[in-house]
Amino acid sequence: MISELNLLVVVGVAAGGALGAVLRFLLDRYLRGGLLVANTLACLALGYLYGELSWLAENGGPGADSLLSASVSTILALGVLGALSTFATVSVRVAQRWMAGHRLRAAGIWAAHVGLGFAAAAVGIALSQLSGLY
Amino acid sequence: MVVLIALVALAGACGALLRLFIGELIPEQGMKFPWTTLAVNLSGSGLLGLLLGAANARPKTPDWVVPTFGTGLLASYTTFSAVILAVMPSIPGEAYDELAAVTYVSPGAMEMLTYLFLSILGCTGAAAAGMTISRALFGQLGAESADLRSSS
């Protein structure tokens, strides 16, 4: 994502990763379908961020090339949202159900994550187009 | 609970940093295919399978081990949002106008769909393999030692 690995990015990604992991941990532990919520939320937010960054890149908006905006977007995308979303946990849960013989339920878990992920990312991108910067 | 949250936070920070550093070592920018993210997700899923398989085979595993190394470290190390966004059409503005037309195929759409299915099937397979390996390595041993304890 970035080539300039500065201290702000390293500290920020660490703090963001901690925040994302704890949020997902709490969602998964106390909410039914919490893992699906975590992955969907991360796709929504990353879609929004992606839309804003694309707009800035195309239009040369304020701070488009500044190191700070690159650092902040890396912290958000790679730290917070990267850690809030997870591939490994979904894989393991699907594998467990698959090996227990619940093939349809296993496929359904991936279908739900991917389907809601796409929908949420699309909504996020659309929201970024509607928001003030656009 | 507070200690557990602190452990998850610490491990989550490590997982995200690990992914950052691997991305710096093997940058994806010049690649036509997101190999780095795929490798991160494959390795993370396989390792989580190993961990959970081992924890299941050994009931005496302390309660904090799986939340810390599984939920905190390995789950944060892998990412789902980056995969979904990579598979989304590349330029939102134009792509969204074009998406109305069903015939539109964004550049590299086939590669990205391949990436999605490779991630899903590969990571699920890696997780299953990890759990199977753990069961083979620790399951039998765990059962045997339990038998020894109960008979003695």
PDB file of C-alpha atoms in Angstrom:
ATOM      1  CA  MET A   1       0.000   0.000   0.000  1.00  0.00           C
ATOM      2  CA  ILE A   2       2.785   2.389   0.792  1.00  0.00           C
ATOM      3  CA  SER A   3       6.451   2.531   0.087  1.00  0.00           C
ATOM      4  CA  GLU A   4       7.280   5.037   2.813  1.00  0.00           C
ATOM      5  CA  LEU A   5       7.204   3.029   5.984  1.00  0.00           C
ATOM      6  CA  ASN A   6       7.303   5.771   8.586  1.00  0.00           C
ATOM      7  CA  LEU A   7       6.853   5.607  12.326  1.00  0.00           C
ATOM      8  CA  LEU A   8       3.323   7.038  12.152  1.00  0.00           C
ATOM      9  CA  VAL A   9       2.256   4.210   9.856  1.00  0.00           C
ATOM     10  CA  VAL A  10       3.842   1.465  11.969  1.00  0.00           C
ATOM     11  CA  VAL A  11       2.385   2.775  15.241  1.00  0.00           C
ATOM     12  CA  GLY A  12      -0.939   3.549  13.578  1.00  0.00           C
ATOM     13  CA  VAL A  13      -1.296   0.133  11.969  1.00  0.00           C
ATOM     14  CA  ALA A  14      -0.454  -1.512  15.307  1.00  0.00           C
ATOM     15  CA  ALA A  15      -3.058   0.587  17.152  1.00  0.00           C
ATOM     16  CA  GLY A  16      -5.578   0.124  14.349  1.00  0.00           C
ATOM     17  CA  GLY A  17      -4.962  -3.613  14.287  1.00  0.00           C
ATOM     18  CA  ALA A  18      -5.566  -3.783  18.037  1.00  0.00           C
ATOM     19  CA  LEU A  19      -8.821  -1.827  17.684  1.00  0.00           C
ATOM     20  CA  GLY A  20     -10.069  -3.925  14.766  1.00  0.00           C
ATOM     21  CA  ALA A  21      -9.194  -7.201  16.496  1.00  0.00           C
ATOM     22  CA  VAL A  22     -10.939  -6.243  19.759  1.00  0.00           C
ATOM     23  CA  LEU A  23     -14.034  -5.026  17.915  1.00  0.00           C
ATOM     24  CA  ARG A  24     -14.260  -8.300  15.984  1.00  0.00           C
ATOM     25  CA  PHE A  25     -13.585 -10.321  19.145  1.00  0.00           C
ATOM     26  CA  LEU A  26     -16.453  -8.594  20.981  1.00  0.00           C
ATOM     27  CA  LEU A  27     -18.836  -8.801  18.005  1.00  0.00           C
ATOM     28  CA  ASP A  28     -18.099 -12.491  17.542  1.00  0.00           C
ATOM     29  CA  ARG A  29     -18.445 -13.271  21.230  1.00  0.00           C
ATOM     30  CA  TYR A  30     -21.587 -11.327  22.089  1.00  0.00           C
ATOM     31  CA  LEU A  31     -23.537 -11.109  18.834  1.00  0.00           C
ATOM     32  CA  ARG A  32     -25.038 -13.927  16.824  1.00  0.00           C
ATOM     33  CA  GLY A  33     -23.508 -13.678  13.369  1.00  0.00           C
ATOM     34  CA  GLY A  34     -20.999 -11.190  14.756  1.00  0.00           C
ATOM     35  CA  LEU A  35     -18.225 -12.379  12.471  1.00  0.00           C
ATOM     36  CA  LEU A  36     -20.414 -11.713   9.434  1.00  0.00           C
ATOM     37  CA  VAL A  37     -21.148  -8.252  10.830  1.00  0.00           C
ATOM     38  CA  ALA A  38     -17.412  -7.586  11.306  1.00  0.00           C
ATOM     39  CA  ASN A  39     -16.505  -8.597   7.745  1.00  0.00           C
ATOM     40  CA  THR A  40     -19.455  -6.695   6.260  1.00  0.00           C
ATOM     41  CA  LEU A  41     -18.676  -3.519   8.249  1.00  0.00           C
ATOM     42  CA  ALA A  42     -15.041  -3.677   7.126  1.00  0.00           C
ATOM     43  CA  CYS A  43     -16.086  -3.982   3.473  1.00  0.00           C
ATOM     44  CA  LEU A  44     -18.503  -1.056   3.846  1.00  0.00           C
ATOM     45  CA  ALA A  45     -15.857   1.176   5.389  1.00  0.00           C
ATOM     46  CA  LEU A  46     -13.123   0.097   2.968  1.00  0.00           C
ATOM     47  CA  GLY A  47     -15.489   0.737   0.045  1.00  0.00           C
ATOM     48  CA  TYR A  48     -16.132   4.231   1.361  1.00  0.00           C
ATOM     49  CA  LEU A  49     -12.408   4.903   1.863  1.00  0.00           C
ATOM     50  CA  TYR A  50     -11.627   3.469  -1.562  1.00  0.00           C
ATOM     51  CA  GLY A  51     -14.245   5.691  -3.175  1.00  0.00           C
ATOM     52  CA  GLU A  52     -12.870   8.801  -1.462  1.00  0.00           C
ATOM     53  CA  LEU A  53      -9.279   7.952  -2.414  1.00  0.00           C
ATOM     54  CA  SER A  54     -10.225   7.247  -6.017  1.00  0.00           C
ATOM     55  CA  TRP A  55     -11.991  10.584  -6.205  1.00  0.00           C
ATOM     56  CA  LEU A  56      -8.972  12.367  -4.718  1.00  0.00           C
ATOM     57  CA  ALA A  57      -6.615  10.599  -7.102  1.00  0.00           C
ATOM     58  CA  GLU A  58      -8.729  11.548 -10.121  1.00  0.00           C
ATOM     59  CA  ASN A  59      -9.379  15.128  -9.109  1.00  0.00           C
ATOM     60  CA  GLY A  60      -6.206  16.011  -7.268  1.00  0.00           C
ATOM     61  CA  GLY A  61      -8.264  17.033  -4.274  1.00  0.00           C
ATOM     62  CA  PRO A  62      -6.890  18.472  -1.054  1.00  0.00           C
ATOM     63  CA  GLY A  63      -4.011  16.458   0.301  1.00  0.00           C
ATOM     64  CA  ALA A  64      -4.253  13.797  -2.383  1.00  0.00           C
ATOM     65  CA  ASP A  65      -0.512  13.354  -2.578  1.00  0.00           C
ATOM     66  CA  SER A  66       0.390  14.288   0.954  1.00  0.00           C
ATOM     67  CA  LEU A  67       2.228  11.752   3.048  1.00  0.00           C
ATOM     68  CA  LEU A  68      -0.275  12.240   5.861  1.00  0.00           C
ATOM     69  CA  SER A  69      -3.310  11.235   3.832  1.00  0.00           C
ATOM     70  CA  ALA A  70      -1.434   8.188   2.479  1.00  0.00           C
ATOM     71  CA  SER A  71      -0.434   7.266   6.028  1.00  0.00           C
ATOM     72  CA  VAL A  72      -3.920   7.720   7.438  1.00  0.00           C
ATOM     73  CA  SER A  73      -5.552   5.688   4.688  1.00  0.00           C
ATOM     74  CA  THR A  74      -2.979   2.921   5.175  1.00  0.00           C
ATOM     75  CA  ILE A  75      -3.678   2.901   8.922  1.00  0.00           C
ATOM     76  CA  LEU A  76      -7.427   2.700   8.310  1.00  0.00           C
ATOM     77  CA  ALA A  77      -7.399   0.231   5.416  1.00  0.00           C
ATOM     78  CA  LEU A  78      -4.565  -2.023   6.470  1.00  0.00           C
ATOM     79  CA  GLY A  79      -4.706  -1.637  10.250  1.00  0.00           C
ATOM     80  CA  VAL A  80      -8.281  -1.165  11.468  1.00  0.00           C
ATOM     81  CA  LEU A  81     -10.274  -2.673   8.590  1.00  0.00           C
ATOM     82  CA  GLY A  82      -7.723  -5.354   7.750  1.00  0.00           C
ATOM     83  CA  ALA A  83      -7.861  -6.616  11.328  1.00  0.00           C
ATOM     84  CA  LEU A  84     -11.624  -6.115  11.727  1.00  0.00           C
ATOM     85  CA  SER A  85     -12.141  -8.402   8.746  1.00  0.00           C
ATOM     86  CA  THR A  86     -10.787 -11.925   8.702  1.00  0.00           C
ATOM     87  CA  PHE A  87     -10.332 -14.695   6.200  1.00  0.00           C
ATOM     88  CA  ALA A  88      -8.850 -17.344   8.486  1.00  0.00           C
ATOM     89  CA  THR A  89     -11.751 -17.605  10.955  1.00  0.00           C
ATOM     90  CA  VAL A  90     -14.320 -17.958   8.182  1.00  0.00           C
ATOM     91  CA  SER A  91     -12.141 -20.593   6.484  1.00  0.00           C
ATOM     92  CA  VAL A  92     -11.846 -22.621   9.663  1.00  0.00           C
ATOM     93  CA  ARG A  93     -15.563 -22.468  10.461  1.00  0.00           C
ATOM     94  CA  VAL A  94     -16.475 -23.488   6.925  1.00  0.00           C
ATOM     95  CA  ALA A  95     -13.891 -26.293   7.017  1.00  0.00           C
ATOM     96  CA  GLN A  96     -15.300 -27.555  10.336  1.00  0.00           C
ATOM     97  CA  ARG A  97     -18.839 -27.731   8.957  1.00  0.00           C
ATOM     98  CA  TRP A  98     -17.646 -29.239   5.688  1.00  0.00           C
ATOM     99  CA  MET A  99     -15.741 -31.988   7.483  1.00  0.00           C
ATOM    100  CA  ALA A 100     -18.736 -32.625   9.761  1.00  0.00           C
ATOM    101  CA  GLY A 101     -20.793 -33.312   6.639  1.00  0.00           C
ATOM    102  CA  HIS A 102     -22.776 -30.042   6.607  1.00  0.00           C
ATOM    103  CA  ARG A 103     -21.718 -29.186   3.045  1.00  0.00           C
ATOM    104  CA  LEU A 104     -24.623 -26.895   2.234  1.00  0.00           C
ATOM    105  CA  ARG A 105     -24.254 -24.886   5.429  1.00  0.00           C
ATOM    106  CA  ALA A 106     -20.513 -24.607   4.757  1.00  0.00           C
ATOM    107  CA  ALA A 107     -21.095 -23.207   1.272  1.00  0.00           C
ATOM    108  CA  GLY A 108     -23.784 -20.911   2.675  1.00  0.00           C
ATOM    109  CA  ILE A 109     -21.338 -19.287   5.100  1.00  0.00           C
ATOM    110  CA  TRP A 110     -18.978 -18.287   2.286  1.00  0.00           C
ATOM    111  CA  ALA A 111     -21.906 -17.178   0.125  1.00  0.00           C
ATOM    112  CA  ALA A 112     -23.171 -14.922   2.942  1.00  0.00           C
ATOM    113  CA  HIS A 113     -19.754 -13.373   3.607  1.00  0.00           C
ATOM    114  CA  VAL A 114     -18.950 -12.771  -0.058  1.00  0.00           C
ATOM    115  CA  GLY A 115     -22.441 -11.609  -0.987  1.00  0.00           C
ATOM    116  CA  LEU A 116     -22.782  -9.170   1.914  1.00  0.00           C
ATOM    117  CA  GLY A 117     -19.149  -8.106   1.425  1.00  0.00           C
ATOM    118  CA  PHE A 118     -19.775  -7.096  -2.180  1.00  0.00           C
ATOM    119  CA  ALA A 119     -23.048  -5.378  -1.330  1.00  0.00           C
ATOM    120  CA  ALA A 120     -21.463  -3.472   1.559  1.00  0.00           C
ATOM    121  CA  ALA A 121     -18.454  -2.404  -0.522  1.00  0.00           C
ATOM    122  CA  ALA A 122     -20.792  -1.177  -3.264  1.00  0.00           C
ATOM    123  CA  VAL A 123     -22.836   0.788  -0.713  1.00  0.00           C
ATOM    124  CA  GLY A 124     -19.613   2.226   0.731  1.00  0.00           C
ATOM    125  CA  ILE A 125     -18.417   3.379  -2.691  1.00  0.00           C
ATOM    126  CA  ALA A 126     -21.844   4.853  -3.445  1.00  0.00           C
ATOM    127  CA  LEU A 127     -21.862   6.707  -0.092  1.00  0.00           C
ATOM    128  CA  SER A 128     -18.455   8.189  -0.863  1.00  0.00           C
ATOM    129  CA  GLN A 129     -19.869   9.550  -4.125  1.00  0.00           C
ATOM    130  CA  LEU A 130     -22.831  11.098  -2.327  1.00  0.00           C
ATOM    131  CA  SER A 131     -20.760  12.598   0.467  1.00  0.00           C
ATOM    132  CA  GLY A 132     -19.429  16.133   0.653  1.00  0.00           C
ATOM    133  CA  LEU A 133     -16.175  15.556  -1.180  1.00  0.00           C
ATOM    134  CA  TYR A 134     -18.094  14.616  -4.301  1.00  0.00           C
TER     135      TYR A 134
ATOM    136  CA  MET B   1     -12.128 -10.377  30.603  1.00  0.00           C
ATOM    137  CA  VAL B   2     -10.108  -7.142  30.634  1.00  0.00           C
ATOM    138  CA  VAL B   3      -6.892  -9.175  30.478  1.00  0.00           C
ATOM    139  CA  LEU B   4      -8.286 -11.220  27.596  1.00  0.00           C
ATOM    140  CA  ILE B   5      -9.240  -8.054  25.666  1.00  0.00           C
ATOM    141  CA  ALA B   6      -5.749  -6.664  26.261  1.00  0.00           C
ATOM    142  CA  LEU B   7      -4.209  -9.882  24.946  1.00  0.00           C
ATOM    143  CA  VAL B   8      -6.459  -9.835  21.861  1.00  0.00           C
ATOM    144  CA  ALA B   9      -5.527  -6.177  21.265  1.00  0.00           C
ATOM    145  CA  LEU B  10      -1.796  -6.882  21.566  1.00  0.00           C
ATOM    146  CA  ALA B  11      -2.013  -9.915  19.300  1.00  0.00           C
ATOM    147  CA  GLY B  12      -4.232  -8.024  16.839  1.00  0.00           C
ATOM    148  CA  ALA B  13      -1.589  -5.291  16.605  1.00  0.00           C
ATOM    149  CA  CYS B  14       1.055  -7.942  15.872  1.00  0.00           C
ATOM    150  CA  GLY B  15      -1.139  -9.583  13.216  1.00  0.00           C
ATOM    151  CA  ALA B  16      -1.768  -6.305  11.393  1.00  0.00           C
ATOM    152  CA  LEU B  17       1.925  -5.358  11.596  1.00  0.00           C
ATOM    153  CA  LEU B  18       2.924  -8.744  10.248  1.00  0.00           C
ATOM    154  CA  ARG B  19       0.661  -8.238   7.229  1.00  0.00           C
ATOM    155  CA  LEU B  20       2.033  -4.700   6.773  1.00  0.00           C
ATOM    156  CA  PHE B  21       5.637  -5.883   6.801  1.00  0.00           C
ATOM    157  CA  ILE B  22       4.995  -8.797   4.446  1.00  0.00           C
ATOM    158  CA  GLY B  23       3.287  -6.338   2.104  1.00  0.00           C
ATOM    159  CA  GLU B  24       6.377  -4.127   2.291  1.00  0.00           C
ATOM    160  CA  LEU B  25       8.705  -7.051   1.583  1.00  0.00           C
ATOM    161  CA  ILE B  26       6.601  -8.366  -1.305  1.00  0.00           C
ATOM    162  CA  PRO B  27       4.703  -5.319  -2.622  1.00  0.00           C
ATOM    163  CA  GLU B  28       1.637  -6.060  -4.712  1.00  0.00           C
ATOM    164  CA  GLN B  29       1.695  -2.817  -6.720  1.00  0.00           C
ATOM    165  CA  GLY B  30       3.765  -4.229  -9.579  1.00  0.00           C
ATOM    166  CA  MET B  31       1.924  -7.539  -9.658  1.00  0.00           C
ATOM    167  CA  LYS B  32      -0.885  -8.494 -12.007  1.00  0.00           C
ATOM    168  CA  PHE B  33      -2.302 -10.784  -9.338  1.00  0.00           C
ATOM    169  CA  PRO B  34      -2.586 -10.163  -5.561  1.00  0.00           C
ATOM    170  CA  TRP B  35      -0.164 -12.944  -4.646  1.00  0.00           C
ATOM    171  CA  THR B  36       0.891 -11.406  -1.349  1.00  0.00           C
ATOM    172  CA  THR B  37      -2.639 -11.179   0.090  1.00  0.00           C
ATOM    173  CA  LEU B  38      -3.351 -14.687  -1.175  1.00  0.00           C
ATOM    174  CA  ALA B  39      -0.209 -16.016   0.531  1.00  0.00           C
ATOM    175  CA  VAL B  40      -1.080 -14.188   3.771  1.00  0.00           C
ATOM    176  CA  ASN B  41      -4.628 -15.559   3.782  1.00  0.00           C
ATOM    177  CA  LEU B  42      -3.546 -19.089   2.886  1.00  0.00           C
ATOM    178  CA  SER B  43      -0.850 -19.230   5.553  1.00  0.00           C
ATOM    179  CA  GLY B  44      -3.078 -17.598   8.187  1.00  0.00           C
ATOM    180  CA  SER B  45      -5.959 -20.005   7.510  1.00  0.00           C
ATOM    181  CA  GLY B  46      -3.662 -23.042   7.598  1.00  0.00           C
ATOM    182  CA  LEU B  47      -2.058 -21.927  10.863  1.00  0.00           C
ATOM    183  CA  LEU B  48      -5.450 -21.194  12.451  1.00  0.00           C
ATOM    184  CA  GLY B  49      -6.557 -24.688  11.453  1.00  0.00           C
ATOM    185  CA  LEU B  50      -3.447 -26.114  13.118  1.00  0.00           C
ATOM    186  CA  LEU B  51      -4.059 -24.050  16.274  1.00  0.00           C
ATOM    187  CA  LEU B  52      -7.754 -24.892  16.624  1.00  0.00           C
ATOM    188  CA  GLY B  53      -7.134 -28.538  15.813  1.00  0.00           C
ATOM    189  CA  ALA B  54      -4.476 -28.714  18.512  1.00  0.00           C
ATOM    190  CA  ALA B  55      -6.658 -26.851  21.030  1.00  0.00           C
ATOM    191  CA  ASN B  56      -9.588 -29.194  20.350  1.00  0.00           C
ATOM    192  CA  ALA B  57      -7.377 -32.253  20.698  1.00  0.00           C
ATOM    193  CA  ARG B  58      -6.008 -31.006  24.003  1.00  0.00           C
ATOM    194  CA  PRO B  59      -8.840 -30.024  26.347  1.00  0.00           C
ATOM    195  CA  LYS B  60      -6.315 -28.736  28.859  1.00  0.00           C
ATOM    196  CA  THR B  61      -5.338 -25.817  26.577  1.00  0.00           C
ATOM    197  CA  PRO B  62      -5.625 -22.602  28.664  1.00  0.00           C
ATOM    198  CA  ASP B  63      -8.674 -20.443  27.849  1.00  0.00           C
ATOM    199  CA  TRP B  64      -6.640 -17.477  26.650  1.00  0.00           C
ATOM    200  CA  VAL B  65      -4.630 -19.324  23.990  1.00  0.00           C
ATOM    201  CA  VAL B  66      -7.218 -19.496  21.187  1.00  0.00           C
ATOM    202  CA  PRO B  67      -8.569 -15.916  21.631  1.00  0.00           C
ATOM    203  CA  THR B  68      -5.018 -14.534  21.692  1.00  0.00           C
ATOM    204  CA  PHE B  69      -3.293 -16.472  18.923  1.00  0.00           C
ATOM    205  CA  GLY B  70      -6.423 -17.300  16.904  1.00  0.00           C
ATOM    206  CA  THR B  71      -8.850 -14.385  17.199  1.00  0.00           C
ATOM    207  CA  GLY B  72      -6.127 -11.843  17.893  1.00  0.00           C
ATOM    208  CA  LEU B  73      -3.053 -12.793  15.891  1.00  0.00           C
ATOM    209  CA  LEU B  74      -4.032 -15.044  12.976  1.00  0.00           C
ATOM    210  CA  ALA B  75      -7.500 -13.624  12.274  1.00  0.00           C
ATOM    211  CA  SER B  76      -6.087 -10.072  12.232  1.00  0.00           C
ATOM    212  CA  TYR B  77      -3.174 -11.186  10.086  1.00  0.00           C
ATOM    213  CA  THR B  78      -5.576 -12.378   7.384  1.00  0.00           C
ATOM    214  CA  THR B  79      -7.961  -9.981   5.700  1.00  0.00           C
ATOM    215  CA  PHE B  80     -11.325 -10.310   4.018  1.00  0.00           C
ATOM    216  CA  SER B  81     -12.057  -6.684   3.147  1.00  0.00           C
ATOM    217  CA  ALA B  82      -8.946  -6.355   0.947  1.00  0.00           C
ATOM    218  CA  VAL B  83      -9.995  -9.409  -1.082  1.00  0.00           C
ATOM    219  CA  ILE B  84     -13.540  -8.110  -1.631  1.00  0.00           C
ATOM    220  CA  LEU B  85     -12.348  -4.639  -2.618  1.00  0.00           C
ATOM    221  CA  ALA B  86      -9.763  -6.065  -5.009  1.00  0.00           C
ATOM    222  CA  VAL B  87     -12.491  -8.023  -6.750  1.00  0.00           C
ATOM    223  CA  MET B  88     -14.745  -4.940  -7.025  1.00  0.00           C
ATOM    224  CA  PRO B  89     -14.535  -3.083 -10.346  1.00  0.00           C
ATOM    225  CA  SER B  90     -11.356  -1.026 -10.460  1.00  0.00           C
ATOM    226  CA  ILE B  91     -12.566   2.571 -10.893  1.00  0.00           C
ATOM    227  CA  PRO B  92     -15.784   3.279  -8.972  1.00  0.00           C
ATOM    228  CA  GLY B  93     -17.101   6.258 -10.944  1.00  0.00           C
ATOM    229  CA  GLU B  94     -16.852   4.808 -14.424  1.00  0.00           C
ATOM    230  CA  ALA B  95     -17.397   1.219 -13.357  1.00  0.00           C
ATOM    231  CA  TYR B  96     -20.663   2.092 -11.688  1.00  0.00           C
ATOM    232  CA  ASP B  97     -22.064   3.755 -14.783  1.00  0.00           C
ATOM    233  CA  GLU B  98     -21.019   0.729 -16.767  1.00  0.00           C
ATOM    234  CA  LEU B  99     -22.299  -1.784 -14.243  1.00  0.00           C
ATOM    235  CA  ALA B 100     -25.814  -0.899 -15.374  1.00  0.00           C
ATOM    236  CA  ALA B 101     -24.958  -2.651 -18.609  1.00  0.00           C
ATOM    237  CA  VAL B 102     -24.802  -6.336 -17.825  1.00  0.00           C
ATOM    238  CA  THR B 103     -22.353  -6.969 -20.630  1.00  0.00           C
ATOM    239  CA  TYR B 104     -19.656  -4.872 -18.974  1.00  0.00           C
ATOM    240  CA  VAL B 105     -16.613  -6.841 -17.898  1.00  0.00           C
ATOM    241  CA  SER B 106     -14.066  -4.822 -15.965  1.00  0.00           C
ATOM    242  CA  PRO B 107     -10.399  -5.268 -16.850  1.00  0.00           C
ATOM    243  CA  GLY B 108      -9.060  -8.416 -15.298  1.00  0.00           C
ATOM    244  CA  ALA B 109     -12.491  -9.523 -14.114  1.00  0.00           C
ATOM    245  CA  MET B 110     -11.732 -13.169 -14.809  1.00  0.00           C
ATOM    246  CA  GLU B 111      -8.435 -12.950 -12.933  1.00  0.00           C
ATOM    247  CA  MET B 112     -10.190 -11.333  -9.987  1.00  0.00           C
ATOM    248  CA  LEU B 113     -12.923 -13.970  -9.902  1.00  0.00           C
ATOM    249  CA  THR B 114     -10.213 -16.611 -10.040  1.00  0.00           C
ATOM    250  CA  TYR B 115      -8.544 -14.823  -7.140  1.00  0.00           C
ATOM    251  CA  LEU B 116     -11.798 -14.891  -5.154  1.00  0.00           C
ATOM    252  CA  PHE B 117     -12.424 -18.602  -5.711  1.00  0.00           C
ATOM    253  CA  LEU B 118      -8.761 -19.481  -5.215  1.00  0.00           C
ATOM    254  CA  SER B 119      -8.894 -17.614  -1.875  1.00  0.00           C
ATOM    255  CA  ILE B 120     -12.123 -19.282  -0.743  1.00  0.00           C
ATOM    256  CA  LEU B 121     -11.280 -22.834  -1.804  1.00  0.00           C
ATOM    257  CA  GLY B 122      -7.575 -22.578  -0.973  1.00  0.00           C
ATOM    258  CA  CYS B 123      -8.036 -21.076   2.486  1.00  0.00           C
ATOM    259  CA  THR B 124     -10.841 -23.477   3.420  1.00  0.00           C
ATOM    260  CA  GLY B 125      -8.650 -26.346   2.221  1.00  0.00           C
ATOM    261  CA  ALA B 126      -5.664 -25.000   4.163  1.00  0.00           C
ATOM    262  CA  ALA B 127      -7.808 -24.697   7.319  1.00  0.00           C
ATOM    263  CA  ALA B 128      -9.098 -28.257   6.871  1.00  0.00           C
ATOM    264  CA  ALA B 129      -5.568 -29.535   6.270  1.00  0.00           C
ATOM    265  CA  GLY B 130      -4.332 -27.717   9.377  1.00  0.00           C
ATOM    266  CA  MET B 131      -7.052 -29.236  11.552  1.00  0.00           C
ATOM    267  CA  THR B 132      -6.413 -32.697  10.105  1.00  0.00           C
ATOM    268  CA  ILE B 133      -2.666 -32.440  10.692  1.00  0.00           C
ATOM    269  CA  SER B 134      -3.241 -31.243  14.263  1.00  0.00           C
ATOM    270  CA  ARG B 135      -5.617 -34.108  14.922  1.00  0.00           C
ATOM    271  CA  ALA B 136      -3.041 -36.557  13.585  1.00  0.00           C
ATOM    272  CA  LEU B 137      -0.235 -35.015  15.629  1.00  0.00           C
ATOM    273  CA  PHE B 138      -1.970 -34.217  18.906  1.00  0.00           C
ATOM    274  CA  GLY B 139      -5.301 -36.031  18.884  1.00  0.00           C
ATOM    275  CA  GLN B 140      -4.013 -39.536  19.432  1.00  0.00           C
ATOM    276  CA  LEU B 141      -1.420 -38.414  21.927  1.00  0.00           C
ATOM    277  CA  GLY B 142      -4.051 -36.452  23.857  1.00  0.00           C
ATOM    278  CA  ALA B 143      -6.376 -39.445  23.972  1.00  0.00           C
ATOM    279  CA  GLU B 144      -3.605 -41.784  25.048  1.00  0.00           C
ATOM    280  CA  SER B 145      -2.412 -39.576  27.876  1.00  0.00           C
ATOM    281  CA  ALA B 146      -6.011 -39.154  29.044  1.00  0.00           C
ATOM    282  CA  ASP B 147      -6.373 -42.941  29.117  1.00  0.00           C
ATOM    283  CA  LEU B 148      -3.131 -43.293  31.028  1.00  0.00           C
ATOM    284  CA  ARG B 149      -4.290 -40.762  33.579  1.00  0.00           C
ATOM    285  CA  SER B 150      -7.665 -42.380  34.093  1.00  0.00           C
ATOM    286  CA  SER B 151      -6.226 -45.904  34.394  1.00  0.00           C
ATOM    287  CA  SER B 152      -3.483 -45.010  36.833  1.00  0.00           C
TER     288      SER B 152
END
